[in-house]
Amino acid sequence: FNIMFPMLPPRISAVFAFFGYRGTTAVGLQQLQKCGEEGGLRARLGELVVLLYHLILAATVPTPERIADDHLNDVPKWQQQCCSILDRGMLACPDSPIYRYFAGRLWFVEKRLPEAIAIFETAMQQDIDWPHLKHAGYWEVTLCSLYTMDWRRGLECCRVMVGENRWSAAFYTYLHAIFLYSAEAEAAGGATSVIRASPEVIAILARVPSLIKRVAGRTIPVEKFAVQRARMVVDQGRQPFHPALELALIWDGLQMMGEEHRRAIREMME
């Protein structure tokens, strides 16, 4: 509660505050850390929640405390804490796909994408009874492939997600189309080439609008974006212009790319 409450939208948190509910992220993290140090049945669960907060929630939506920690310390405190938890977890459960997933997320957040891809793929090769955990690994490899401009690897992951996962069929289908387009463009003339969309790409994009979901009567923002871009190609006849790099730019992913990839993008734009 202390961790999640400060992350609520201001209007919602104000309503809860009116009834006396308040929370502090620092207090919540201290309680979870104490829970992990004391051992017992709750220790592993408490440590996993800490990893979830630092490596997914705060990494996706950085908090002021996270930003200050990153700038004031050579090795941020959150990173030290995550490394300590992962070391203990991997020592106790060396084959755990959950700890391997979070270890991959740590490499990802540290922008060490080849190492992240390697550990995600190791986790995905395990026999996992919970398929959604394996799909989370495919999603992370897709992101890494986007930021490393490895269109073929990303295309393979997208095909798996489209065929097996239903989290966001419209967005995964759109990703399938743009990775296929980027792979075809790379085969035609390089990673930053521009070509006309093939009939296969157009056929995949044409399926996107029919797959959109509504939650409480509203469309999911990423699906709405995917539908708009798909209709630009299918209905208006406009040709895509580096759709994968556009997505990386929207997600502030250029900072995740290596210098060689950023240099290639600069040369393309010039």
Coordinates of C-alpha atoms in Angstrom, one line a residue:
F1 CA 0.0 0.0 0.0
N2 CA 2.8 2.5 0.9
I3 CA 4.5 1.8 -2.4
M4 CA 1.4 1.9 -4.7
F5 CA -0.5 4.8 -3.1
P6 CA 2.0 7.6 -4.1
M7 CA 1.8 6.3 -7.7
L8 CA -1.9 6.9 -8.0
P9 CA -3.2 9.9 -10.0
P10 CA -3.4 13.1 -7.9
R11 CA -7.2 13.2 -8.1
I12 CA -7.6 9.6 -6.9
S13 CA -5.0 10.0 -4.1
A14 CA -6.7 13.2 -2.9
V15 CA -10.0 11.2 -2.4
F16 CA -8.2 8.6 -0.4
A17 CA -6.3 11.2 1.6
F18 CA -9.7 12.8 2.5
F19 CA -10.6 9.6 4.3
G20 CA -7.2 9.5 6.0
Y21 CA -5.3 7.0 3.8
R22 CA -1.8 8.1 3.1
G23 CA 1.3 6.3 1.9
T24 CA 5.1 6.9 1.5
T25 CA 7.2 4.9 -0.9
A26 CA 10.3 5.0 1.3
V27 CA 8.4 3.6 4.2
G28 CA 7.0 0.8 2.1
L29 CA 10.4 -0.2 0.7
Q30 CA 11.9 -0.2 4.2
Q31 CA 9.2 -2.5 5.4
L32 CA 9.7 -4.9 2.5
Q33 CA 13.4 -4.8 3.0
K34 CA 13.0 -5.7 6.6
C35 CA 10.6 -8.5 5.7
G36 CA 13.3 -9.9 3.4
E37 CA 16.0 -9.7 6.0
E38 CA 14.0 -11.4 8.7
G39 CA 13.4 -14.5 6.5
G40 CA 10.3 -16.6 6.8
L41 CA 7.5 -17.3 4.4
R42 CA 7.0 -13.7 3.4
A43 CA 10.7 -12.9 2.7
R44 CA 10.8 -14.1 -0.9
L45 CA 7.5 -12.4 -1.7
G46 CA 8.6 -9.1 -0.2
E47 CA 11.9 -9.2 -2.2
L48 CA 10.0 -9.9 -5.4
V49 CA 7.8 -6.9 -4.8
V50 CA 10.9 -4.7 -4.3
L51 CA 12.3 -6.0 -7.6
L52 CA 8.9 -5.4 -9.3
Y53 CA 8.9 -1.8 -8.0
H54 CA 12.6 -0.9 -8.9
L55 CA 12.9 -2.8 -12.2
I56 CA 9.4 -2.3 -13.7
L57 CA 7.3 0.4 -12.1
A58 CA 10.0 3.0 -11.2
A59 CA 11.9 2.1 -14.4
T60 CA 8.8 2.8 -16.5
V61 CA 7.6 5.8 -14.7
P62 CA 10.6 7.3 -12.8
T63 CA 9.8 8.9 -9.5
P64 CA 11.6 12.0 -8.1
E65 CA 13.4 9.8 -5.6
R66 CA 14.6 7.5 -8.4
I67 CA 15.9 10.3 -10.5
A68 CA 17.7 11.9 -7.6
D69 CA 19.3 8.5 -6.6
D70 CA 20.5 8.0 -10.2
H71 CA 22.2 11.5 -10.3
L72 CA 23.6 11.6 -6.8
N73 CA 25.3 8.2 -6.6
D74 CA 27.7 6.4 -8.9
V75 CA 26.0 3.1 -8.0
P76 CA 22.4 4.0 -7.1
K77 CA 21.0 2.5 -3.9
W78 CA 18.1 0.9 -5.7
Q79 CA 20.7 -0.9 -7.9
Q80 CA 22.7 -2.2 -5.0
Q81 CA 19.5 -3.4 -3.3
C82 CA 18.3 -5.3 -6.5
C83 CA 21.8 -6.9 -7.0
S84 CA 21.8 -8.1 -3.3
I85 CA 18.3 -9.6 -3.7
L86 CA 19.1 -11.2 -7.0
D87 CA 22.3 -12.7 -5.6
R88 CA 20.5 -14.3 -2.7
G89 CA 17.6 -15.4 -4.9
M90 CA 19.8 -17.0 -7.6
L91 CA 21.9 -18.7 -5.0
A92 CA 18.9 -20.3 -3.4
C93 CA 17.0 -20.9 -6.6
P94 CA 19.5 -21.0 -9.5
D95 CA 16.9 -22.3 -12.0
S96 CA 14.1 -19.9 -11.1
P97 CA 12.7 -18.2 -14.3
I98 CA 11.3 -15.4 -12.1
Y99 CA 14.7 -14.4 -10.8
R100 CA 16.2 -14.8 -14.2
Y101 CA 13.5 -12.5 -15.6
F102 CA 14.3 -9.8 -13.0
A103 CA 18.0 -10.3 -13.6
G104 CA 17.3 -9.6 -17.3
R105 CA 15.3 -6.5 -16.4
L106 CA 18.3 -5.2 -14.3
W107 CA 20.6 -5.6 -17.4
F108 CA 17.9 -3.9 -19.5
V109 CA 17.6 -0.9 -17.1
E110 CA 21.4 -0.6 -17.1
K111 CA 21.3 -0.5 -20.9
R112 CA 23.3 -3.7 -21.2
L113 CA 20.9 -5.1 -23.9
P114 CA 23.0 -8.0 -25.2
E115 CA 23.3 -9.4 -21.7
A116 CA 19.6 -8.8 -21.1
I117 CA 18.7 -10.7 -24.3
A118 CA 20.9 -13.6 -23.4
I119 CA 19.3 -14.1 -19.9
F120 CA 15.8 -13.6 -21.2
E121 CA 16.3 -16.2 -23.9
T122 CA 17.7 -18.6 -21.3
A123 CA 14.6 -18.1 -19.1
M124 CA 12.2 -18.6 -22.1
Q125 CA 13.9 -21.9 -23.0
Q126 CA 12.9 -23.4 -19.6
D127 CA 9.8 -25.5 -19.1
I128 CA 7.5 -23.0 -17.4
D129 CA 4.0 -24.0 -16.4
W130 CA 2.9 -20.4 -16.4
P131 CA 3.0 -19.3 -20.0
H132 CA 2.5 -15.6 -19.2
L133 CA 5.9 -15.5 -17.6
K134 CA 7.4 -16.8 -20.8
H135 CA 5.4 -14.2 -22.8
A136 CA 6.9 -11.5 -20.5
G137 CA 10.3 -12.7 -21.6
Y138 CA 9.3 -12.5 -25.3
W139 CA 8.1 -8.9 -24.7
E140 CA 11.4 -7.9 -23.1
V141 CA 13.4 -9.4 -26.0
T142 CA 11.1 -7.5 -28.4
L143 CA 12.0 -4.3 -26.7
C144 CA 15.7 -5.1 -26.7
S145 CA 15.4 -6.0 -30.4
L146 CA 13.8 -2.6 -31.1
Y147 CA 16.5 -0.7 -29.4
T148 CA 19.3 -2.8 -31.0
M149 CA 17.6 -2.6 -34.4
D150 CA 17.7 -6.4 -34.6
W151 CA 14.5 -6.6 -36.7
R152 CA 14.7 -10.4 -37.4
R153 CA 14.9 -11.3 -33.7
G154 CA 12.0 -9.0 -32.9
L155 CA 10.0 -10.4 -35.7
E156 CA 10.3 -13.9 -34.3
C157 CA 9.2 -12.8 -30.9
C158 CA 6.2 -10.8 -32.3
R159 CA 5.0 -13.9 -34.2
V160 CA 5.0 -15.9 -31.0
M161 CA 3.1 -13.2 -29.1
V162 CA 0.5 -12.8 -31.9
G163 CA -0.1 -16.5 -31.9
E164 CA -0.1 -17.3 -28.2
N165 CA -0.8 -14.2 -26.2
R166 CA -3.9 -12.1 -25.8
W167 CA -2.8 -9.2 -23.6
S168 CA -3.0 -6.7 -26.5
A169 CA -3.7 -8.5 -29.8
A170 CA -4.0 -5.2 -31.8
F171 CA -0.7 -3.8 -30.6
Y172 CA 1.2 -7.1 -31.0
T173 CA -0.2 -7.4 -34.6
Y174 CA 1.0 -3.9 -35.3
L175 CA 4.5 -4.7 -33.9
H176 CA 4.5 -7.8 -36.1
A177 CA 3.8 -5.6 -39.1
I178 CA 6.5 -2.9 -38.4
F179 CA 9.2 -5.5 -37.5
L180 CA 8.4 -7.3 -40.8
Y181 CA 8.6 -4.0 -42.7
S182 CA 11.9 -3.1 -41.0
A183 CA 13.3 -6.5 -41.7
E184 CA 12.3 -6.3 -45.4
A185 CA 13.8 -2.8 -45.6
E186 CA 17.0 -3.9 -44.1
A187 CA 17.2 -6.8 -46.6
A188 CA 16.6 -4.3 -49.4
G189 CA 19.3 -1.8 -48.5
G190 CA 20.3 -1.5 -44.8
A191 CA 18.9 -1.1 -41.4
T192 CA 17.7 2.5 -42.1
S193 CA 16.3 2.0 -45.6
V194 CA 12.8 3.1 -46.6
I195 CA 10.8 0.9 -49.0
R196 CA 7.2 0.5 -50.0
A197 CA 5.1 -1.7 -47.7
S198 CA 4.8 -5.2 -49.0
P199 CA 1.3 -6.8 -49.5
E200 CA 2.0 -9.0 -46.5
V201 CA 2.7 -6.0 -44.3
I202 CA -0.5 -4.3 -45.5
A203 CA -2.5 -7.4 -44.9
I204 CA -1.2 -7.6 -41.3
L205 CA -2.0 -3.9 -40.7
A206 CA -5.5 -4.4 -42.1
R207 CA -6.2 -6.8 -39.2
V208 CA -5.2 -4.3 -36.5
P209 CA -8.5 -2.3 -36.2
S210 CA -10.6 -5.4 -35.7
L211 CA -8.5 -6.6 -32.8
I212 CA -8.8 -3.4 -30.6
K213 CA -10.1 -3.9 -27.1
R214 CA -12.1 -1.6 -24.8
V215 CA -11.6 -1.3 -21.1
A216 CA -14.5 0.4 -19.3
G217 CA -15.6 1.7 -22.7
R218 CA -12.2 3.3 -23.4
T219 CA -9.5 2.1 -25.8
I220 CA -6.0 1.4 -24.6
P221 CA -3.7 4.3 -25.7
V222 CA -1.1 2.0 -27.4
E223 CA -3.8 0.2 -29.3
K224 CA -5.4 3.5 -30.4
F225 CA -2.0 4.6 -31.7
A226 CA -1.5 1.2 -33.5
V227 CA -5.0 1.6 -35.2
Q228 CA -4.3 5.1 -36.3
R229 CA -1.0 4.2 -37.9
A230 CA -2.4 1.1 -39.5
R231 CA -5.3 3.1 -41.1
M232 CA -2.8 5.6 -42.4
V233 CA -1.3 2.8 -44.5
V234 CA -4.3 0.7 -45.3
D235 CA -7.0 3.3 -45.8
Q236 CA -5.1 6.4 -46.9
G237 CA -2.4 4.7 -48.9
R238 CA 0.4 6.5 -47.1
Q239 CA 3.7 4.6 -46.9
P240 CA 5.3 4.0 -43.5
F241 CA 8.5 6.0 -42.6
H242 CA 10.6 4.0 -40.2
P243 CA 7.7 3.0 -38.0
A244 CA 9.9 1.0 -35.6
L245 CA 12.2 4.0 -35.0
E246 CA 9.1 6.1 -34.5
L247 CA 7.9 3.8 -31.8
A248 CA 11.4 3.9 -30.1
L249 CA 11.3 7.7 -30.2
I250 CA 7.8 7.8 -28.6
W251 CA 9.0 5.5 -25.8
D252 CA 12.1 7.6 -25.3
G253 CA 14.1 4.6 -26.4
L254 CA 16.8 6.4 -28.3
Q255 CA 18.7 6.7 -25.0
M256 CA 18.7 2.9 -24.8
M257 CA 20.4 2.6 -28.2
G258 CA 24.2 2.2 -28.6
E259 CA 26.2 4.9 -30.2
E260 CA 26.5 3.0 -33.5
H261 CA 22.7 2.9 -33.8
R262 CA 22.3 6.5 -33.0
R263 CA 24.9 7.4 -35.5
A264 CA 23.1 5.5 -38.2
I265 CA 19.9 7.3 -37.4
R266 CA 21.6 10.7 -37.5
E267 CA 23.1 9.8 -40.9
M268 CA 19.7 8.8 -42.1
M269 CA 18.0 12.0 -41.0
E270 CA 20.8 14.1 -42.5

